[in-house]
Structures are given as structure tokens and as C-alpha cells.
Short mmCIF file of C-alpha atoms in Angstrom, two decimals:
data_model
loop_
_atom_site.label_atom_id
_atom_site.label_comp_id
_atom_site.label_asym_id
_atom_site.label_seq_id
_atom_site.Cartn_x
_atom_site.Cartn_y
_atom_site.Cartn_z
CA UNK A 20 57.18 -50.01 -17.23
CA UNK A 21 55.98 -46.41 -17.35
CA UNK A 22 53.93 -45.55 -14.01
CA UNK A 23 49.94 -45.99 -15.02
CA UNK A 24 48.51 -43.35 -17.26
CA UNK A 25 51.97 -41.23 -17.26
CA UNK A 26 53.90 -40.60 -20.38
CA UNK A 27 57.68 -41.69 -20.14
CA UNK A 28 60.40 -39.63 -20.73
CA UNK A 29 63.97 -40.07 -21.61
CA UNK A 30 66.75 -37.80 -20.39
CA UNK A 31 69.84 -38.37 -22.82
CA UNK A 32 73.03 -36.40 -21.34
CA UNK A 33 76.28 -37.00 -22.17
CA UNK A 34 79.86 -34.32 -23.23
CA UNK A 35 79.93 -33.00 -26.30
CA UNK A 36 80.28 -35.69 -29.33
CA UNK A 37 79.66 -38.09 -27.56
CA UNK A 38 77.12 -39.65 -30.19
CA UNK A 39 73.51 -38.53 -28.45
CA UNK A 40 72.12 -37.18 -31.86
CA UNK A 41 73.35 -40.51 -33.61
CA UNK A 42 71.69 -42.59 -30.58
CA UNK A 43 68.27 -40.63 -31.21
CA UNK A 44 68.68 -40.98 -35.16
CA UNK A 45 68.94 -44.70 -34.52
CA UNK A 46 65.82 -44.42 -32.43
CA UNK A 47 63.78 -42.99 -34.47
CA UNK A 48 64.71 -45.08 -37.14
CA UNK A 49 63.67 -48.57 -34.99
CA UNK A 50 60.38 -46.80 -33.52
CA UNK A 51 58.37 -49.44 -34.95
CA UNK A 52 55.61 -47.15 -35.24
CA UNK A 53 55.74 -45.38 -31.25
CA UNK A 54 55.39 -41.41 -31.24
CA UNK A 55 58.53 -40.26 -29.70
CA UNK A 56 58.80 -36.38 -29.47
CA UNK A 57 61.85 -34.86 -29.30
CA UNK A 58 63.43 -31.99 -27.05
CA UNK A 59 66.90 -30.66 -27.74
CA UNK A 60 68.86 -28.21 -25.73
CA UNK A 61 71.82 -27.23 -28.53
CA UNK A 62 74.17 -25.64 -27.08
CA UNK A 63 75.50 -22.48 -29.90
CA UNK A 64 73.81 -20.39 -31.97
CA UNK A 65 73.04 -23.04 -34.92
CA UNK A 66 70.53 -25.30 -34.13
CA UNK A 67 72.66 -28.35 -35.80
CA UNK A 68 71.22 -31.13 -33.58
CA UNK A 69 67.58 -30.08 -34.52
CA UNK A 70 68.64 -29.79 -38.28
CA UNK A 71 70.02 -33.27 -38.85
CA UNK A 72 67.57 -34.81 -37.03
CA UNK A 73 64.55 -32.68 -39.06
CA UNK A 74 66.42 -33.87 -42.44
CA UNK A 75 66.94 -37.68 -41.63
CA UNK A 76 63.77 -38.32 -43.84
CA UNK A 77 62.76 -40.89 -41.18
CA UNK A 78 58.96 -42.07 -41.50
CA UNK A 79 57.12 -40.71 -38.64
CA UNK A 80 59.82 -38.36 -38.20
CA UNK A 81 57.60 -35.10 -38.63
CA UNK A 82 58.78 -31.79 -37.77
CA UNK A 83 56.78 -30.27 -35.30
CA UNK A 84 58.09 -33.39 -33.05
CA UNK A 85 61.02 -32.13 -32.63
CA UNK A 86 61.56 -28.85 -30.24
CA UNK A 87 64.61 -27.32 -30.29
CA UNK A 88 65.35 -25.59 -26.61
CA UNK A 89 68.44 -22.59 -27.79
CA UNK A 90 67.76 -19.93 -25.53
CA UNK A 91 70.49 -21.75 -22.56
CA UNK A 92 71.19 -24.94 -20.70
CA UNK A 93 68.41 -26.82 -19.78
CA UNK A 94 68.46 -27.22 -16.39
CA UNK A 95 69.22 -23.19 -16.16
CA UNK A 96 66.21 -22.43 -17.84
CA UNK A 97 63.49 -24.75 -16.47
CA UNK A 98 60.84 -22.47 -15.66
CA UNK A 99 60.78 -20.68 -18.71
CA UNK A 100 61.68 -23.03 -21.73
CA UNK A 101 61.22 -26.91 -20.99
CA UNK A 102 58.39 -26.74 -18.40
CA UNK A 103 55.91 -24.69 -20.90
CA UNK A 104 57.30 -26.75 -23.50
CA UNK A 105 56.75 -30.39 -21.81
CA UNK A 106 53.13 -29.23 -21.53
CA UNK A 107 52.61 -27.97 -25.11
CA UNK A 108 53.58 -31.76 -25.71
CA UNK A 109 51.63 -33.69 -23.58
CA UNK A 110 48.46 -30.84 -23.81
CA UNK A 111 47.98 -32.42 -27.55
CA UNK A 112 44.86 -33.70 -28.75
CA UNK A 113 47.44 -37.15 -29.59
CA UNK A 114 49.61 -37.33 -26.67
CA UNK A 115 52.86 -38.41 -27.98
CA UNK A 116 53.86 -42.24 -26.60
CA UNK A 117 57.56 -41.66 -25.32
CA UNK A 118 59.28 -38.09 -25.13
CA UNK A 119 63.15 -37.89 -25.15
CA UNK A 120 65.44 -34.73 -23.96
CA UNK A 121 69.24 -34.42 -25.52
CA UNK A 122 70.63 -32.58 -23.57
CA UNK A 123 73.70 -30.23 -23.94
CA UNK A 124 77.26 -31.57 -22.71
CA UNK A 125 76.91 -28.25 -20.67
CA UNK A 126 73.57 -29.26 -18.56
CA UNK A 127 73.15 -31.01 -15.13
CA UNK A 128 70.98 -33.66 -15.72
CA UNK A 129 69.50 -33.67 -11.73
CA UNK A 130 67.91 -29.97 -11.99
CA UNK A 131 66.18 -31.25 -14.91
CA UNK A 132 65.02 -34.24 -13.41
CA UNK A 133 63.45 -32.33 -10.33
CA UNK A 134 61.46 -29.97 -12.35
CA UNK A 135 59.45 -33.67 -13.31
CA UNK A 136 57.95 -33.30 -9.93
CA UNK A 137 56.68 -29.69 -10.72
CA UNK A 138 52.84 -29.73 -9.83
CA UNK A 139 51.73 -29.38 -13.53
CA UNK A 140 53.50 -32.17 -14.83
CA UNK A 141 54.07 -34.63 -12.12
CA UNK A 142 50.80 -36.51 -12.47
CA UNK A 143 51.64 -36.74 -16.03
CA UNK A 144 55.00 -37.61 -17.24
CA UNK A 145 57.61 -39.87 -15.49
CA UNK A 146 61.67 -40.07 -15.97
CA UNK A 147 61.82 -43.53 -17.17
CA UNK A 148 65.30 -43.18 -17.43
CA UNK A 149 68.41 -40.88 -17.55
CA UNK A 150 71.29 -42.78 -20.22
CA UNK A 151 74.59 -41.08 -19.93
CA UNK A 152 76.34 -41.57 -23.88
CA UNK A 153 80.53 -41.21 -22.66
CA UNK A 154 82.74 -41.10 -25.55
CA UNK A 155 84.62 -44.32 -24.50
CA UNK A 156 87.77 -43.39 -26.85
CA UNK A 157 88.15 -39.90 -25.18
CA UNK A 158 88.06 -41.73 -21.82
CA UNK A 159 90.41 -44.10 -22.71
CA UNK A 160 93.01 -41.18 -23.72
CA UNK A 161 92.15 -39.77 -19.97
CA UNK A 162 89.86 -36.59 -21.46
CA UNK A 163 87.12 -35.80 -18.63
CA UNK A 164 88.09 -38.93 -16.71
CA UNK A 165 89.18 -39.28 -13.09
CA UNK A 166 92.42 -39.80 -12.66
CA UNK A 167 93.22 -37.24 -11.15
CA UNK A 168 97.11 -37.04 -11.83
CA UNK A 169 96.09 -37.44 -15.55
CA UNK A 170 94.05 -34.40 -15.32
CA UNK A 171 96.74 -32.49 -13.27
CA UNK A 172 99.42 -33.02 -16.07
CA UNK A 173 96.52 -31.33 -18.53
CA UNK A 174 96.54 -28.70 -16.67
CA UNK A 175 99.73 -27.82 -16.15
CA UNK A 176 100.39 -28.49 -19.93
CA UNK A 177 98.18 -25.65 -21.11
CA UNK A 178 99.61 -22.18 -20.39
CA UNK A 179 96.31 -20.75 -21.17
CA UNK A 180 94.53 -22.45 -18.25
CA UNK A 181 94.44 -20.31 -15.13
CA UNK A 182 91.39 -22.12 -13.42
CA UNK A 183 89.87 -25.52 -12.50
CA UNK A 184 87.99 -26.78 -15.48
CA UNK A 185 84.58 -28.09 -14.84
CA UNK A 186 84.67 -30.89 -17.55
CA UNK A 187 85.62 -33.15 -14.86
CA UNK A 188 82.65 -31.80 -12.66
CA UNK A 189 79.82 -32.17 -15.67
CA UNK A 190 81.07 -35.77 -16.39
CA UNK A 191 80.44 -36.99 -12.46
CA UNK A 192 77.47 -35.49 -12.70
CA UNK A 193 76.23 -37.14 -15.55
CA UNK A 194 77.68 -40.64 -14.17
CA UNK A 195 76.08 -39.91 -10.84
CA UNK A 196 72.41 -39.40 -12.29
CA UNK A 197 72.22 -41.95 -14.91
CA UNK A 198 70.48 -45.65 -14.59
CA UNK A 199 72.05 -46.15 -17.84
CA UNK A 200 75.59 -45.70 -19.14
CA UNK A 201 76.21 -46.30 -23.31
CA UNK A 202 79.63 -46.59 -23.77
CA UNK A 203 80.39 -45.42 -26.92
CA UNK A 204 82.92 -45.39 -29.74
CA UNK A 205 84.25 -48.97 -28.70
CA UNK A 206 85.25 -49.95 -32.01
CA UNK A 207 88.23 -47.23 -31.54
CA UNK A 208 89.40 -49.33 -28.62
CA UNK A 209 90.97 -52.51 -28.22
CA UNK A 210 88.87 -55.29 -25.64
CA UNK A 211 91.86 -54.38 -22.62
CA UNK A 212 91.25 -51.19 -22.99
CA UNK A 213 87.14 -51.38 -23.41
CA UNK A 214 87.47 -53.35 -20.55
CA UNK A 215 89.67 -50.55 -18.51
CA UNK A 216 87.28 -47.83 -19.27
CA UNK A 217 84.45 -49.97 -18.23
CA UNK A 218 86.30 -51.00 -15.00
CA UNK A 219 87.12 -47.17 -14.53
CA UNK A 220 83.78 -45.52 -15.01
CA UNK A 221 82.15 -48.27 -12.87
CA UNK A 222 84.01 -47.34 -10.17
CA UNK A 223 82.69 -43.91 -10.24
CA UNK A 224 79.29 -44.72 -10.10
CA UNK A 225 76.81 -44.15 -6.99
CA UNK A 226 73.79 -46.66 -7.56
CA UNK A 227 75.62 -50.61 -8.52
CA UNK A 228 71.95 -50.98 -10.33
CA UNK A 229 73.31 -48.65 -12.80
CA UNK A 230 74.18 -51.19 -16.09
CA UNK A 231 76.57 -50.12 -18.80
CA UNK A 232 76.52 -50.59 -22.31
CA UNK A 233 79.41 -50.82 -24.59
CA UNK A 234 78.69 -50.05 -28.37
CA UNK A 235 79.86 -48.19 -31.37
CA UNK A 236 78.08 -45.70 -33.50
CA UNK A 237 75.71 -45.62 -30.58
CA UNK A 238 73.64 -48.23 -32.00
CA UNK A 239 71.52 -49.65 -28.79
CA UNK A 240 68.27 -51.34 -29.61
CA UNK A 241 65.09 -49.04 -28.27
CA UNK A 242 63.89 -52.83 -26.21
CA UNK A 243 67.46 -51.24 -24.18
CA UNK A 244 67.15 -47.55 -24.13
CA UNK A 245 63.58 -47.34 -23.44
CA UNK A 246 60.94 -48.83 -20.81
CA UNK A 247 63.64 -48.56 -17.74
CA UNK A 248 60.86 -47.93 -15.35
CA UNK A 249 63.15 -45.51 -13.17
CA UNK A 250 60.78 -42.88 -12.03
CA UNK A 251 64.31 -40.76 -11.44
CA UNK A 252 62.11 -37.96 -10.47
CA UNK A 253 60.71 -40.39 -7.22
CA UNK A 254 64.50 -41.22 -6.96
CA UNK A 255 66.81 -37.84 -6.66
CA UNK A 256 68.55 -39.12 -2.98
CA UNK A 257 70.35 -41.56 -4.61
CA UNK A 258 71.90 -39.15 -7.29
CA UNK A 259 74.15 -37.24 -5.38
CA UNK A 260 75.41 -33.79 -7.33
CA UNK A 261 78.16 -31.48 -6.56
CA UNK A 262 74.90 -28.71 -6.56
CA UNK A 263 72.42 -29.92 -3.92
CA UNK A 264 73.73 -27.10 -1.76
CA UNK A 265 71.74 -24.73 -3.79
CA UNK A 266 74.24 -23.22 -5.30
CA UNK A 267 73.73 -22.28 -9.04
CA UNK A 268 76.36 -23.54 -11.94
CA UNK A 269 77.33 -21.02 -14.71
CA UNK A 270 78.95 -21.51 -17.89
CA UNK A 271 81.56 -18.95 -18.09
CA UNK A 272 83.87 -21.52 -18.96
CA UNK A 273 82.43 -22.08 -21.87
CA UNK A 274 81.84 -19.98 -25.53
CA UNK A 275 80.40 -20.45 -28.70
CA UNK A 276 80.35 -18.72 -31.71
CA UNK A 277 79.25 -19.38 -35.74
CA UNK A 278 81.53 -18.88 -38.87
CA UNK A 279 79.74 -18.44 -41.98
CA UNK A 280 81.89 -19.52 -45.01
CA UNK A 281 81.24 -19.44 -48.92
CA UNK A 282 80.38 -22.96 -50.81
CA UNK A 283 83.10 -25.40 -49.80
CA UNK A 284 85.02 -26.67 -53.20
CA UNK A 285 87.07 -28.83 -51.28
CA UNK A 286 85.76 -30.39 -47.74
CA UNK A 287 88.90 -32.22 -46.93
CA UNK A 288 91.26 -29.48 -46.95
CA UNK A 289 88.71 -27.51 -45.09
CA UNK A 290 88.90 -30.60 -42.71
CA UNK A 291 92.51 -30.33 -42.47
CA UNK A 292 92.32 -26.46 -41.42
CA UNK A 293 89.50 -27.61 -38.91
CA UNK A 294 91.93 -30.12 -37.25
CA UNK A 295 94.75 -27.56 -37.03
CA UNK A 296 92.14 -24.79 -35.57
CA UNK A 297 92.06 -27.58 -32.49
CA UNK A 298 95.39 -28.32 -32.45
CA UNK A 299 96.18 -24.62 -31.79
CA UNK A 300 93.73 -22.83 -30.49
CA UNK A 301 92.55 -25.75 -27.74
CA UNK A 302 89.23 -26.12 -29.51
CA UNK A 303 86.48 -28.52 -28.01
CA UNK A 304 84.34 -29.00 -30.61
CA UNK A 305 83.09 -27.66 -34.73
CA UNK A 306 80.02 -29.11 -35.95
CA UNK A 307 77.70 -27.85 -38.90
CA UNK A 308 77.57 -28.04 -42.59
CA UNK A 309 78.27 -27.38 -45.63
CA UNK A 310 77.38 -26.66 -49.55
CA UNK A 311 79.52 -28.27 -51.87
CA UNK A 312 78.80 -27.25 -55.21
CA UNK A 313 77.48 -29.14 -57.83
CA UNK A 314 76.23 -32.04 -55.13
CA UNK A 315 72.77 -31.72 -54.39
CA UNK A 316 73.12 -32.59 -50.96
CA UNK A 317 74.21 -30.97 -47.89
CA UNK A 318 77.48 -32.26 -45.98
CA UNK A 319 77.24 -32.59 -41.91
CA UNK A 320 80.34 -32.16 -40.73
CA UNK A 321 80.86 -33.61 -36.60
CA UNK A 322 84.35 -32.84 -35.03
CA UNK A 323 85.09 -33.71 -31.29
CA UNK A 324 88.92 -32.89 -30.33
CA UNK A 325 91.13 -34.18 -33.82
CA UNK A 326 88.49 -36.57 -34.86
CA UNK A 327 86.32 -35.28 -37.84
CA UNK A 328 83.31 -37.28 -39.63
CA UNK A 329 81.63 -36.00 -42.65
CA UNK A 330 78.54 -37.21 -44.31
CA UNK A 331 75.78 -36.20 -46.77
CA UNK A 332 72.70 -36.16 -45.02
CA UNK A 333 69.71 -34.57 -47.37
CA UNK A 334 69.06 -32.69 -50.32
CA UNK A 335 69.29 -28.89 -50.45
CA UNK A 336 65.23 -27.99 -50.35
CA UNK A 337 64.54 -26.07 -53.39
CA UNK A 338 63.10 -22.99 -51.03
CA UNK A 339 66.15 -23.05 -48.93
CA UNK A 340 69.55 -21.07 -49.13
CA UNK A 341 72.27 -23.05 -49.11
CA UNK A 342 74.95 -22.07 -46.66
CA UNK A 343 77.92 -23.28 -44.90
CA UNK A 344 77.96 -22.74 -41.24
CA UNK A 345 80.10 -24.46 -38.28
CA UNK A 346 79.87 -23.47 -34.56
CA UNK A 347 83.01 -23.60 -32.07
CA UNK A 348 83.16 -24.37 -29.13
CA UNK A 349 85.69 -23.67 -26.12
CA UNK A 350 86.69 -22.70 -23.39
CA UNK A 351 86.37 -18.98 -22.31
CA UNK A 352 88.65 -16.86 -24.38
CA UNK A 353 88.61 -17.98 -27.86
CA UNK A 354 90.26 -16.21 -30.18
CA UNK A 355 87.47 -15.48 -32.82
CA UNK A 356 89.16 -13.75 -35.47
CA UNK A 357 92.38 -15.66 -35.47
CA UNK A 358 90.04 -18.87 -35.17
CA UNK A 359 87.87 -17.27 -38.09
CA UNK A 360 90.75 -16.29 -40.20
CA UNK A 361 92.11 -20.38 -40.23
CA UNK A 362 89.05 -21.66 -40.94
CA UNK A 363 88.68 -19.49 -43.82
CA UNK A 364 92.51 -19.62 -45.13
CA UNK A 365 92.86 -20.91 -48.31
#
């Protein structure tokens, strides 16, 4: 249970793709009538996480309950974005019941959990939980896991990699703060190999308390998710990070940038130029959408590493401009324009 008279708050971290924004569309959907506002830290310059959650058309779903944080990572930008925003939310005349964070793939979830003790908020708001989504078929094809020759053979594979990625870094940090890990994507994965990831990521965890979930499409029931009763903010000895010697993170390593394209006449060969843009230009992630003509809907379109999903999620408003947009992101170094010019190769 929340702590008496404080609102709860959920801290949702996990890498990028990992199914967070599908986990908090499935929330929403199962509120069963509980205000649950909604703070996401996107990490480009499109706010895509804020825009498919805004155009679900969930009941009770309205707009101004869902903040979008896209001036930096989260836990960089405490002081000036969530803290000021955390009270806007809980300074309302109705209070909202719940409040849940996505956070970026980028953001270290323990800086964010400290600023809970901040004077202004402390008395208010607890950290009933921090869940950690991991992209269980990523893991099980050794991408941000721990084995540590695994990792060594990526490195040396890639020419273009003179320096120690953090990926690893980010994903022990998630592991080490979380009270709750959702597995995800387990329908890509045979029960040996759920069981090896499981077997794998337990052994990198701090606190044996912490209970893992295995799912797919990040459907976990809300009874699950919510109502953990941590109080992580009461709780930060026990989540070690590779930061508690003060030293501040930066992400250099990482870059983001939008291409705008015309209407999209056919989305599966665009798909197929999307999947070669990774292949060759070591791509992490495209997400965004797009206008198809004569459909009166817009298409989402979610791509971690080769894997690509596309869906219709709401009709074009008849005020709005319809656009196609899709963000990259990489590593440092990008080639834009040659990254550009594939995209938009016809």
C-alpha cells in the first residue's frame, strides 16, 4: 500500500523498445476508473510516446494527463522539468490517484528516485515502485546483456566503435533499481530460452525481493504493476549505481534526429528501406508515423534493431496536418544525410 495520505508513483524504465508505452496503453486501458497521470521523458525531437498515448481514445484518457518531459533525460534535468512538474500534478484541485513516469532508455532511474525525497514533495508522493520492461528477445540474442565475452565479440565486430558503450552500464542500472522486472517479448522465445534469460538477469540482480515477470506484448494486469508499496525513495542503499560517486552521466553516446517524408504510398517497402538503414548504418532505433493516403488513419510505425511493427492507431483530426515523421536513434556519429537519403530512396 501507498504510505498514508501520499500519492503513489510509478517509475517505468527500461532500453529503448522495450514495450513501456504498450505497458502504459494497457494500463490505462484496465484503470477501472483510477486517475493515473502520466509523465514521459521521450527521448528525440518528436514527442511519439506522448502522441500515441494522447490518440489511444481510451476513456478517462484526457489530455492534459499526460506531460510530456522533451527538454533531456530525466534524471539530468530534475530541478528544472520533473520537480515543477510533479507539483503542478499533485497542486490540483483533484489530485490524481496514481502517477506513472516512462522514462527514456537513456535515464538512470536512482537520480530520479532521490529527487522523491526533495522537501516539496516528500510528504506527498511516494515511489511505490520502479518496474524495469527488458526486451527478453534482445537479451536472449546477447544485446545489452552480461556476458561479457558476448559483448567483447560486438565490439570488436564493429569497426566504427572506438569506445566502451554504455548500453551495458544503463541496463545494470535499471536491473539494480527495480522491485519489479517485466520480461517482455516472451512469445519470440522458446520456454529454454525464457527460462535462460530469466536465470541470467536474476543473477544480476542486487535485492532477491526483486520478482520477475515474463509476458508478451507487455500485458501485466495493473493488481501486478501497481500498489508495490516500495517507498524506493526510503530505500536508495540497497540500489547500488555505477554513479553514487557523484559523478554526472552524459549522453554523448547517443544522437537523435527527425526525417520528414511526403505521404507514404507504400509502408512496406518503406519498411524494407527502414530495416536496411539498421543493417548498415548500426541504427538503434526509428519510431514515428505516417500518412498513407486515402486511409483515414494514421500508421505508428515501432522499430527496435531489424524488428518493425506497424499499426493504425487514430484518425487524422480534421484540424491537423498530416505528416510523416520518424526519429533515429544511434550512437554518436550518424550519418544523417546518407541515413536521410535511404529512407527517402525510392
Amino acid at each position: 500500500m501507498a504510505q498514508l495520505g501520499k500519492i503513489p508513483a510509478t517509475v517505468i524504465t527500461g532500453f529503448l523498445g522495450a514495450g513501456k508505452t504498450t505497458m502504459i496503453r494497457n494500463m490505462l486501458e484496465n484503470a477501472g476508473g483510477k486517475r493515473i497521470a502520466l509523465i514521459i521523458n521521450e527521448f528525440g525531437d518528436l514527442g511519439v510516446d506522448r502522441e500515441v498515448i494522447n490518440g489511444c481514445g481510451i476513456s478517462g484518457c484526457a489530455e492534459d494527463d499526460v506531460v510530456e518531459l522533451a527538454n533531456g533525460c530525466i534524471c539530468c534535468t530534475v530541478a528544472d522539468d520533473f520537480l515543477p512538474t510533479i507539483r503542478g500534478l499533485i497542486d490540483r484541485d483533484t489530485p490524481p490517484d496514481h502517477i506513472v513516469i516512462e522514462t527514456s532508455g537513456l535515464a538512470l532511474p536512482k537520480p530520479l528516485v532521490k529527487a522523491f525525497n526533495w522537501p516539496e514533495i516528500r510528504s506527498r508522493v511516494t515511489v511505490d515502485g520502479v518496474v524495469a520492461v527488458l526486451d527478453g528477445a534482445a537479451l536472449r540474442d546477447g544485446l545489452f546483456a552480461h556476458d561479457h565475452h558476448a559483448v567483447q565479440a560486438q565490439r570488436e565486430a564493429d569497426d566504427n566503435l572506438d569506445h566502451e558503450s554504455p548500453l551495458e552500464e544503463l541496463f545494470e542500472e535499471q536491473l539494480h533499481c527495480a522491485d519489479m522486472v517485466v520480461l517482455n517479448k516472451t512469445d519470440l522465445l522458446s520456454e529454454a530460452e525464457i527460462a535462460k534469460v530469466e536465470a541470467d538477469v536474476r543473477a544480476e540482480l542486487k535485492r532477491p525481493s526483486v520478482k520477475i515477470i515474463a509476458t508478451a506484448h507487455s500485458k501485466v494486469e495493473n493488481a501486478v504493476l501497481l500498489g508495490l508499496g516500495a517507498a524506493a525513495e526510503d530505500d536508495l542503499d540497497s540500489r547500488p549505481s555505477h554513479h553514487d560517486d557523484g559523478h554526472e552521466h552524459d549522453h554523448d553516446d547517443f544522437e537523435s534526429f527527425v526525417v520528414s517524408l511526403d505521404n507514404v504510398e507504400d509502408a512496406a517497402a518503406l519498411e524494407k528501406r527502414l530495416i536496411d538503414v539498421v543493417r548498415q548504418f548500426d541504427v538503434l532505433r526509428i519510431k514515428g508515423f505516417l500518412d498513407i493516403p486515402g486511409k483515414p488513419m494514421r500508421q505508428v510505425v515501432q522499430g527496435v534493431g531489424e524488428r518493425f511493427q506497424r499499426y493504425f492507431d487514430r484518425p487524422w483530426a480534421a484540424t491537423e496536418k498530416r505528416r510523416s515523421e520518424l526519429v533515429v536513434i544511434g550512437l554518436h556519429g550518424l550519418d544523417r544525410n546518407a541515413i536521410e537519403a535511404a529512407i527517402k530512396a525510392s
